[in-house]
Short mmCIF file of N, CA and C in Angstrom, two decimals:
data_model
loop_
_atom_site.label_atom_id
_atom_site.label_comp_id
_atom_site.label_asym_id
_atom_site.label_seq_id
_atom_site.Cartn_x
_atom_site.Cartn_y
_atom_site.Cartn_z
N UNK A 13 161.37 72.22 -6.44
CA UNK A 13 162.22 71.72 -5.39
C UNK A 13 161.71 70.36 -4.93
N UNK A 14 162.62 69.41 -4.89
CA UNK A 14 162.19 68.09 -4.43
C UNK A 14 162.33 67.98 -2.91
N UNK A 15 161.90 66.86 -2.39
CA UNK A 15 161.87 66.63 -0.95
C UNK A 15 163.26 66.65 -0.32
N UNK A 16 164.25 66.11 -1.00
CA UNK A 16 165.63 66.12 -0.49
C UNK A 16 166.19 67.53 -0.41
N UNK A 17 165.86 68.38 -1.41
CA UNK A 17 166.33 69.76 -1.39
C UNK A 17 165.72 70.52 -0.22
N UNK A 18 164.46 70.28 0.05
CA UNK A 18 163.78 70.95 1.16
C UNK A 18 164.38 70.51 2.49
N UNK A 19 164.67 69.22 2.63
CA UNK A 19 165.27 68.72 3.86
C UNK A 19 166.67 69.31 4.05
N UNK A 20 167.46 69.40 2.99
CA UNK A 20 168.80 69.97 3.08
C UNK A 20 168.73 71.45 3.44
N UNK A 21 167.78 72.16 2.86
CA UNK A 21 167.61 73.58 3.16
C UNK A 21 167.19 73.78 4.62
N UNK A 22 166.29 72.95 5.10
CA UNK A 22 165.85 73.04 6.49
C UNK A 22 167.01 72.79 7.44
N UNK A 23 167.84 71.80 7.16
CA UNK A 23 169.01 71.54 8.00
C UNK A 23 170.00 72.69 7.97
N UNK A 24 170.19 73.28 6.81
CA UNK A 24 171.11 74.42 6.70
C UNK A 24 170.60 75.61 7.50
N UNK A 25 169.32 75.86 7.46
CA UNK A 25 168.73 76.97 8.23
C UNK A 25 168.87 76.71 9.72
N UNK A 26 168.63 75.50 10.16
CA UNK A 26 168.75 75.17 11.58
C UNK A 26 170.19 75.26 12.06
N UNK A 27 171.15 75.07 11.18
CA UNK A 27 172.55 75.12 11.57
C UNK A 27 173.04 76.56 11.76
N UNK A 28 172.34 77.53 11.19
CA UNK A 28 172.74 78.93 11.34
C UNK A 28 172.42 79.40 12.75
N UNK A 29 173.27 80.26 13.33
CA UNK A 29 172.96 80.80 14.65
C UNK A 29 171.70 81.65 14.58
N UNK A 30 170.75 81.35 15.44
CA UNK A 30 169.48 82.06 15.43
C UNK A 30 169.55 83.30 16.30
N UNK A 31 170.32 83.25 17.39
CA UNK A 31 170.42 84.41 18.26
C UNK A 31 171.85 84.55 18.73
N UNK A 32 172.11 85.62 19.46
CA UNK A 32 173.46 85.87 19.95
C UNK A 32 173.92 84.79 20.90
N UNK A 33 173.00 84.15 21.64
CA UNK A 33 173.43 83.15 22.61
C UNK A 33 173.84 81.84 21.96
N UNK A 34 173.71 81.72 20.65
CA UNK A 34 174.15 80.50 19.96
C UNK A 34 175.66 80.37 20.03
N UNK A 35 176.37 81.47 20.26
CA UNK A 35 177.83 81.44 20.29
C UNK A 35 178.37 80.98 21.64
N UNK A 36 177.58 80.98 22.68
CA UNK A 36 178.05 80.62 24.01
C UNK A 36 178.19 79.10 24.11
N UNK A 37 179.40 78.65 24.47
CA UNK A 37 179.68 77.22 24.57
C UNK A 37 179.31 76.65 25.93
N UNK A 38 179.47 77.44 26.97
CA UNK A 38 179.20 77.00 28.33
C UNK A 38 178.15 77.93 28.94
N UNK A 39 176.89 77.49 28.91
CA UNK A 39 175.78 78.30 29.41
C UNK A 39 175.62 78.13 30.92
N UNK A 40 174.99 79.11 31.56
CA UNK A 40 174.73 79.04 33.00
C UNK A 40 173.65 78.01 33.29
N UNK A 41 173.77 77.39 34.43
CA UNK A 41 172.76 76.45 34.89
C UNK A 41 171.59 77.23 35.49
N UNK A 42 170.46 76.56 35.60
CA UNK A 42 169.25 77.21 36.11
C UNK A 42 169.49 77.85 37.48
N UNK A 43 170.14 77.12 38.41
CA UNK A 43 170.35 77.66 39.74
C UNK A 43 171.28 78.87 39.72
N UNK A 44 172.20 78.92 38.75
CA UNK A 44 173.08 80.08 38.65
C UNK A 44 172.29 81.32 38.23
N UNK A 45 171.36 81.13 37.30
CA UNK A 45 170.53 82.25 36.85
C UNK A 45 169.62 82.70 37.98
N UNK A 46 169.04 81.76 38.70
CA UNK A 46 168.18 82.11 39.84
C UNK A 46 168.98 82.85 40.92
N UNK A 47 170.24 82.53 41.07
CA UNK A 47 171.10 83.18 42.06
C UNK A 47 171.39 84.64 41.75
N UNK A 48 171.07 85.09 40.55
CA UNK A 48 171.28 86.49 40.18
C UNK A 48 170.19 87.40 40.74
N UNK A 49 169.06 86.81 41.10
CA UNK A 49 167.93 87.62 41.60
C UNK A 49 168.31 88.29 42.91
N UNK A 50 167.95 89.55 43.03
CA UNK A 50 168.23 90.30 44.25
C UNK A 50 169.51 91.11 44.20
N UNK A 51 170.29 90.96 43.14
CA UNK A 51 171.49 91.79 43.00
C UNK A 51 171.06 93.21 42.68
N UNK A 52 171.55 94.17 43.46
CA UNK A 52 171.15 95.57 43.30
C UNK A 52 172.25 96.44 42.69
N UNK A 53 173.49 95.96 42.64
CA UNK A 53 174.58 96.70 42.01
C UNK A 53 175.67 95.71 41.59
N UNK A 54 176.43 96.12 40.58
CA UNK A 54 177.47 95.24 40.03
C UNK A 54 178.76 96.03 39.87
N UNK A 55 179.84 95.50 40.45
CA UNK A 55 181.19 95.99 40.19
C UNK A 55 181.75 95.09 39.09
N UNK A 56 182.24 95.69 38.01
CA UNK A 56 182.69 94.87 36.88
C UNK A 56 184.10 95.26 36.46
N UNK A 57 184.78 94.30 35.87
CA UNK A 57 186.11 94.57 35.36
C UNK A 57 186.61 93.44 34.48
N UNK A 58 187.78 93.66 33.92
CA UNK A 58 188.43 92.70 33.04
C UNK A 58 189.66 92.18 33.78
N UNK A 59 189.89 90.88 33.72
CA UNK A 59 191.03 90.30 34.42
C UNK A 59 192.34 90.95 33.96
N UNK A 60 192.49 91.21 32.67
CA UNK A 60 193.66 91.91 32.14
C UNK A 60 193.23 92.63 30.88
N UNK A 61 193.43 93.95 30.86
CA UNK A 61 193.03 94.76 29.72
C UNK A 61 194.01 95.93 29.57
N UNK A 62 195.16 95.65 28.99
CA UNK A 62 196.24 96.64 28.91
C UNK A 62 195.84 97.92 28.20
N UNK A 63 195.09 97.80 27.12
CA UNK A 63 194.74 99.00 26.34
C UNK A 63 193.35 99.55 26.67
N UNK A 64 192.66 98.99 27.65
CA UNK A 64 191.36 99.46 28.12
C UNK A 64 190.25 99.31 27.08
N UNK A 65 190.52 98.61 26.00
CA UNK A 65 189.53 98.44 24.93
C UNK A 65 188.38 97.53 25.37
N UNK A 66 188.70 96.41 26.02
CA UNK A 66 187.65 95.48 26.44
C UNK A 66 186.79 96.06 27.55
N UNK A 67 187.38 96.89 28.41
CA UNK A 67 186.59 97.54 29.47
C UNK A 67 185.50 98.40 28.87
N UNK A 68 185.82 99.12 27.80
CA UNK A 68 184.81 99.95 27.12
C UNK A 68 183.72 99.08 26.50
N UNK A 69 184.11 97.96 25.91
CA UNK A 69 183.14 97.04 25.32
C UNK A 69 182.21 96.49 26.38
N UNK A 70 182.78 96.03 27.50
CA UNK A 70 181.97 95.47 28.59
C UNK A 70 181.03 96.53 29.14
N UNK A 71 181.52 97.73 29.35
CA UNK A 71 180.70 98.82 29.87
C UNK A 71 179.50 99.09 28.96
N UNK A 72 179.73 99.14 27.68
CA UNK A 72 178.65 99.39 26.72
C UNK A 72 177.63 98.25 26.72
N UNK A 73 178.13 97.01 26.75
CA UNK A 73 177.23 95.85 26.69
C UNK A 73 176.42 95.68 27.97
N UNK A 74 176.96 96.06 29.12
CA UNK A 74 176.24 95.90 30.38
C UNK A 74 175.29 97.05 30.68
N UNK A 75 175.31 98.09 29.87
CA UNK A 75 174.52 99.28 30.16
C UNK A 75 173.02 99.00 30.29
N UNK A 76 172.52 97.96 29.68
CA UNK A 76 171.09 97.64 29.75
C UNK A 76 170.70 96.71 30.88
N UNK A 77 171.61 96.44 31.81
CA UNK A 77 171.33 95.46 32.86
C UNK A 77 170.31 95.97 33.89
N UNK A 78 170.19 97.27 34.07
CA UNK A 78 169.14 97.81 34.93
C UNK A 78 169.50 98.01 36.39
N UNK A 79 170.76 97.85 36.76
CA UNK A 79 171.22 98.16 38.13
C UNK A 79 172.47 99.02 38.02
N UNK A 80 172.82 99.76 39.08
CA UNK A 80 174.03 100.57 39.02
C UNK A 80 175.28 99.73 38.78
N UNK A 81 176.16 100.24 37.94
CA UNK A 81 177.41 99.56 37.58
C UNK A 81 178.60 100.41 38.01
N UNK A 82 179.66 99.75 38.44
CA UNK A 82 180.89 100.46 38.80
C UNK A 82 182.06 99.68 38.24
N UNK A 83 182.90 100.35 37.47
CA UNK A 83 184.09 99.72 36.91
C UNK A 83 185.16 99.61 37.99
N UNK A 84 185.79 98.44 38.08
CA UNK A 84 186.89 98.22 39.02
C UNK A 84 188.09 97.69 38.25
N UNK A 85 189.26 97.91 38.79
CA UNK A 85 190.49 97.46 38.17
C UNK A 85 191.04 96.30 38.99
N UNK A 86 190.96 95.09 38.47
CA UNK A 86 191.45 93.92 39.20
C UNK A 86 192.96 93.96 39.39
N UNK A 87 193.66 94.65 38.52
CA UNK A 87 195.12 94.73 38.64
C UNK A 87 195.54 95.67 39.78
N UNK A 88 194.70 96.63 40.14
CA UNK A 88 195.02 97.58 41.20
C UNK A 88 194.38 97.21 42.53
N UNK A 89 193.83 96.01 42.62
CA UNK A 89 193.24 95.51 43.86
C UNK A 89 192.06 96.36 44.33
N UNK A 90 191.27 96.88 43.39
CA UNK A 90 190.07 97.64 43.72
C UNK A 90 189.01 96.77 44.38
N UNK A 91 189.18 95.47 44.39
CA UNK A 91 188.14 94.56 44.86
C UNK A 91 188.56 93.81 46.13
N UNK A 92 189.43 94.41 46.91
CA UNK A 92 189.95 93.73 48.10
C UNK A 92 188.90 93.60 49.21
N UNK A 93 187.93 94.47 49.24
CA UNK A 93 186.94 94.40 50.32
C UNK A 93 185.86 93.37 50.01
N UNK A 94 185.25 92.87 51.04
CA UNK A 94 184.19 91.87 50.90
C UNK A 94 182.95 92.49 50.27
N UNK A 95 182.22 91.70 49.55
CA UNK A 95 181.01 92.17 48.89
C UNK A 95 179.86 92.35 49.88
N UNK A 96 179.00 93.28 49.59
CA UNK A 96 177.77 93.45 50.35
C UNK A 96 176.77 92.38 49.90
N UNK A 97 175.75 92.07 50.71
CA UNK A 97 174.80 91.00 50.34
C UNK A 97 174.04 91.25 49.03
N UNK A 98 173.87 92.51 48.61
CA UNK A 98 173.09 92.78 47.40
C UNK A 98 173.95 93.22 46.22
N UNK A 99 175.27 93.10 46.34
CA UNK A 99 176.12 93.48 45.21
C UNK A 99 176.85 92.26 44.66
N UNK A 100 177.29 92.40 43.43
CA UNK A 100 178.01 91.31 42.77
C UNK A 100 179.26 91.87 42.12
N UNK A 101 180.21 90.99 41.91
CA UNK A 101 181.43 91.34 41.20
C UNK A 101 181.44 90.53 39.90
N UNK A 102 181.44 91.23 38.78
CA UNK A 102 181.45 90.59 37.46
C UNK A 102 182.86 90.70 36.89
N UNK A 103 183.39 89.56 36.45
CA UNK A 103 184.73 89.56 35.86
C UNK A 103 184.67 88.92 34.49
N UNK A 104 185.25 89.61 33.51
CA UNK A 104 185.40 89.07 32.16
C UNK A 104 186.88 88.74 32.00
N UNK A 105 187.17 87.58 31.43
CA UNK A 105 188.56 87.18 31.25
C UNK A 105 188.74 86.50 29.91
N UNK A 106 189.96 86.61 29.40
CA UNK A 106 190.34 85.99 28.13
C UNK A 106 191.59 85.15 28.41
N UNK A 107 191.48 83.85 28.18
CA UNK A 107 192.61 82.93 28.38
C UNK A 107 193.04 82.37 27.04
N UNK A 108 194.32 82.53 26.71
CA UNK A 108 194.85 82.00 25.45
C UNK A 108 194.83 80.48 25.45
N UNK A 109 194.52 79.93 24.29
CA UNK A 109 194.55 78.48 24.06
C UNK A 109 195.40 78.20 22.83
N UNK A 110 195.52 76.95 22.47
CA UNK A 110 196.29 76.56 21.30
C UNK A 110 195.56 76.90 20.01
N UNK A 111 196.29 76.87 18.91
CA UNK A 111 195.75 77.02 17.56
C UNK A 111 194.99 78.32 17.37
N UNK A 112 195.56 79.43 17.83
CA UNK A 112 195.00 80.77 17.64
C UNK A 112 193.58 80.90 18.21
N UNK A 113 193.32 80.20 19.32
CA UNK A 113 192.01 80.26 19.99
C UNK A 113 192.19 80.86 21.38
N UNK A 114 191.09 81.29 21.95
CA UNK A 114 191.08 81.74 23.34
C UNK A 114 189.71 81.47 23.94
N UNK A 115 189.70 81.35 25.26
CA UNK A 115 188.45 81.16 26.00
C UNK A 115 188.06 82.51 26.57
N UNK A 116 186.86 82.95 26.24
CA UNK A 116 186.33 84.20 26.77
C UNK A 116 185.25 83.83 27.78
N UNK A 117 185.46 84.23 29.01
CA UNK A 117 184.53 83.87 30.06
C UNK A 117 184.04 85.06 30.85
N UNK A 118 182.93 84.86 31.53
CA UNK A 118 182.35 85.87 32.40
C UNK A 118 181.86 85.13 33.64
N UNK A 119 182.23 85.65 34.81
CA UNK A 119 181.71 85.03 36.01
C UNK A 119 181.26 86.09 37.01
N UNK A 120 180.42 85.66 37.90
CA UNK A 120 179.87 86.51 38.96
C UNK A 120 180.29 85.93 40.30
N UNK A 121 180.74 86.81 41.16
CA UNK A 121 181.04 86.45 42.54
C UNK A 121 180.09 87.26 43.41
N UNK A 122 179.51 86.61 44.42
CA UNK A 122 178.64 87.33 45.34
C UNK A 122 178.69 86.73 46.73
N UNK A 123 178.10 87.42 47.68
CA UNK A 123 178.09 86.99 49.08
C UNK A 123 177.20 85.76 49.21
N UNK A 124 177.75 84.73 49.88
CA UNK A 124 177.01 83.49 50.12
C UNK A 124 177.00 83.21 51.62
N UNK A 125 176.02 82.41 52.04
CA UNK A 125 175.87 82.05 53.45
C UNK A 125 175.85 80.54 53.55
N UNK A 126 176.58 80.01 54.52
CA UNK A 126 176.62 78.58 54.74
C UNK A 126 175.29 78.13 55.35
N UNK A 127 174.64 77.20 54.71
CA UNK A 127 173.30 76.77 55.12
C UNK A 127 173.29 76.17 56.53
N UNK A 128 174.27 75.36 56.87
CA UNK A 128 174.25 74.71 58.18
C UNK A 128 174.69 75.63 59.31
N UNK A 129 175.34 76.76 58.97
CA UNK A 129 175.73 77.75 59.98
C UNK A 129 175.62 79.14 59.34
N UNK A 130 174.42 79.74 59.38
CA UNK A 130 174.18 81.02 58.71
C UNK A 130 175.07 82.18 59.18
N UNK A 131 175.78 82.01 60.29
CA UNK A 131 176.68 83.08 60.73
C UNK A 131 177.94 83.13 59.86
N UNK A 132 178.18 82.09 59.07
CA UNK A 132 179.36 82.05 58.20
C UNK A 132 178.96 82.51 56.80
N UNK A 133 179.58 83.62 56.37
CA UNK A 133 179.36 84.13 55.01
C UNK A 133 180.71 84.23 54.31
N UNK A 134 180.67 84.16 53.00
CA UNK A 134 181.90 84.23 52.21
C UNK A 134 181.54 84.67 50.79
N UNK A 135 182.52 85.17 50.07
CA UNK A 135 182.34 85.55 48.67
C UNK A 135 182.68 84.35 47.80
N UNK A 136 181.79 84.01 46.88
CA UNK A 136 182.01 82.83 46.04
C UNK A 136 181.49 83.07 44.62
N UNK A 137 182.09 82.35 43.69
CA UNK A 137 181.63 82.41 42.31
C UNK A 137 180.31 81.65 42.21
N UNK A 138 179.29 82.31 41.69
CA UNK A 138 177.96 81.71 41.63
C UNK A 138 177.38 81.64 40.22
N UNK A 139 178.08 82.18 39.25
CA UNK A 139 177.58 82.21 37.87
C UNK A 139 178.80 82.20 36.96
N UNK A 140 178.74 81.41 35.88
CA UNK A 140 179.86 81.36 34.96
C UNK A 140 179.38 80.93 33.58
N UNK A 141 179.79 81.68 32.56
CA UNK A 141 179.52 81.33 31.17
C UNK A 141 180.79 81.59 30.36
N UNK A 142 180.87 81.02 29.17
CA UNK A 142 182.03 81.28 28.34
C UNK A 142 181.91 80.67 26.96
N UNK A 143 182.85 81.07 26.11
CA UNK A 143 182.87 80.59 24.74
C UNK A 143 184.30 80.50 24.22
N UNK A 144 184.54 79.55 23.36
CA UNK A 144 185.83 79.41 22.68
C UNK A 144 185.78 80.26 21.43
N UNK A 145 186.79 81.09 21.23
CA UNK A 145 186.77 82.05 20.14
C UNK A 145 188.13 82.11 19.46
N UNK A 146 188.12 82.54 18.22
CA UNK A 146 189.39 82.86 17.55
C UNK A 146 189.95 84.12 18.21
N UNK A 147 191.26 84.20 18.33
CA UNK A 147 191.87 85.38 18.96
C UNK A 147 191.50 86.66 18.23
N UNK A 148 191.28 86.56 16.94
CA UNK A 148 190.91 87.74 16.15
C UNK A 148 189.47 88.18 16.39
N UNK A 149 188.70 87.36 17.10
CA UNK A 149 187.27 87.63 17.31
C UNK A 149 186.93 87.85 18.79
N UNK A 150 187.92 88.24 19.59
CA UNK A 150 187.72 88.39 21.03
C UNK A 150 186.65 89.43 21.35
N UNK A 151 186.68 90.57 20.66
CA UNK A 151 185.71 91.64 20.95
C UNK A 151 184.28 91.15 20.77
N UNK A 152 184.01 90.42 19.70
CA UNK A 152 182.66 89.89 19.46
C UNK A 152 182.30 88.85 20.52
N UNK A 153 183.26 88.03 20.94
CA UNK A 153 183.00 87.03 21.98
C UNK A 153 182.68 87.70 23.31
N UNK A 154 183.39 88.77 23.64
CA UNK A 154 183.11 89.53 24.87
C UNK A 154 181.69 90.10 24.81
N UNK A 155 181.33 90.63 23.66
CA UNK A 155 179.96 91.15 23.50
C UNK A 155 178.94 90.04 23.69
N UNK A 156 179.22 88.85 23.14
CA UNK A 156 178.29 87.72 23.27
C UNK A 156 178.09 87.30 24.72
N UNK A 157 179.18 87.16 25.48
CA UNK A 157 179.02 86.72 26.87
C UNK A 157 178.34 87.78 27.71
N UNK A 158 178.64 89.05 27.45
CA UNK A 158 177.96 90.13 28.18
C UNK A 158 176.47 90.18 27.84
N UNK A 159 176.14 90.03 26.57
CA UNK A 159 174.74 90.03 26.16
C UNK A 159 173.98 88.86 26.79
N UNK A 160 174.63 87.69 26.85
CA UNK A 160 173.98 86.55 27.49
C UNK A 160 173.77 86.80 28.97
N UNK A 161 174.75 87.41 29.63
CA UNK A 161 174.57 87.74 31.05
C UNK A 161 173.39 88.68 31.25
N UNK A 162 173.28 89.70 30.41
CA UNK A 162 172.16 90.65 30.54
C UNK A 162 170.83 89.92 30.36
N UNK A 163 170.75 88.99 29.41
CA UNK A 163 169.52 88.20 29.22
C UNK A 163 169.24 87.33 30.44
N UNK A 164 170.27 86.70 31.01
CA UNK A 164 170.08 85.86 32.18
C UNK A 164 169.71 86.69 33.42
N UNK A 165 170.25 87.89 33.51
CA UNK A 165 170.02 88.74 34.67
C UNK A 165 168.58 89.25 34.73
N UNK A 166 168.06 89.60 33.57
CA UNK A 166 166.70 90.15 33.53
C UNK A 166 165.68 89.03 33.55
N UNK A 167 164.72 89.11 34.46
CA UNK A 167 163.67 88.06 34.47
C UNK A 167 162.80 88.18 33.21
N UNK A 168 162.29 87.07 32.72
CA UNK A 168 161.43 87.13 31.53
C UNK A 168 160.16 87.92 31.82
N UNK A 169 159.71 88.67 30.82
CA UNK A 169 158.48 89.45 30.97
C UNK A 169 157.28 88.51 31.02
N UNK A 170 156.35 88.80 31.90
CA UNK A 170 155.13 87.96 32.01
C UNK A 170 154.03 88.47 31.14
#
């Protein structure tokens, strides 16, 4: 093998996805990951899931998160009440795009406090990730965003 072949092989290896998070197009920022600390329970759901298939996928993928999980139905207004300070609402959504593509996203909403007036609290989106996927690959994309959330949620082992 000559030097050019080795360089081409090295570039090809680097171009391959090394981990599941290689598929995520929009990663969470550091402060978003830090904002996950202290969450003690998660209510999760899918923005629209007519056949309940994606809900089962999300449930399976989130099982390793390490806090109690509760499935909610966004279509039935199961989430009308305000969040408690230690709980979060996780939403997975799929938005159709052009050319047989879709955006698969996951976001977290949790209780926030206004810094200049701590008596004011509100529910706000504090974490968001997503990926552009082929419509035929939505299930794998949902698994990828859920797996990335689980990695971001769990602090690194010391």
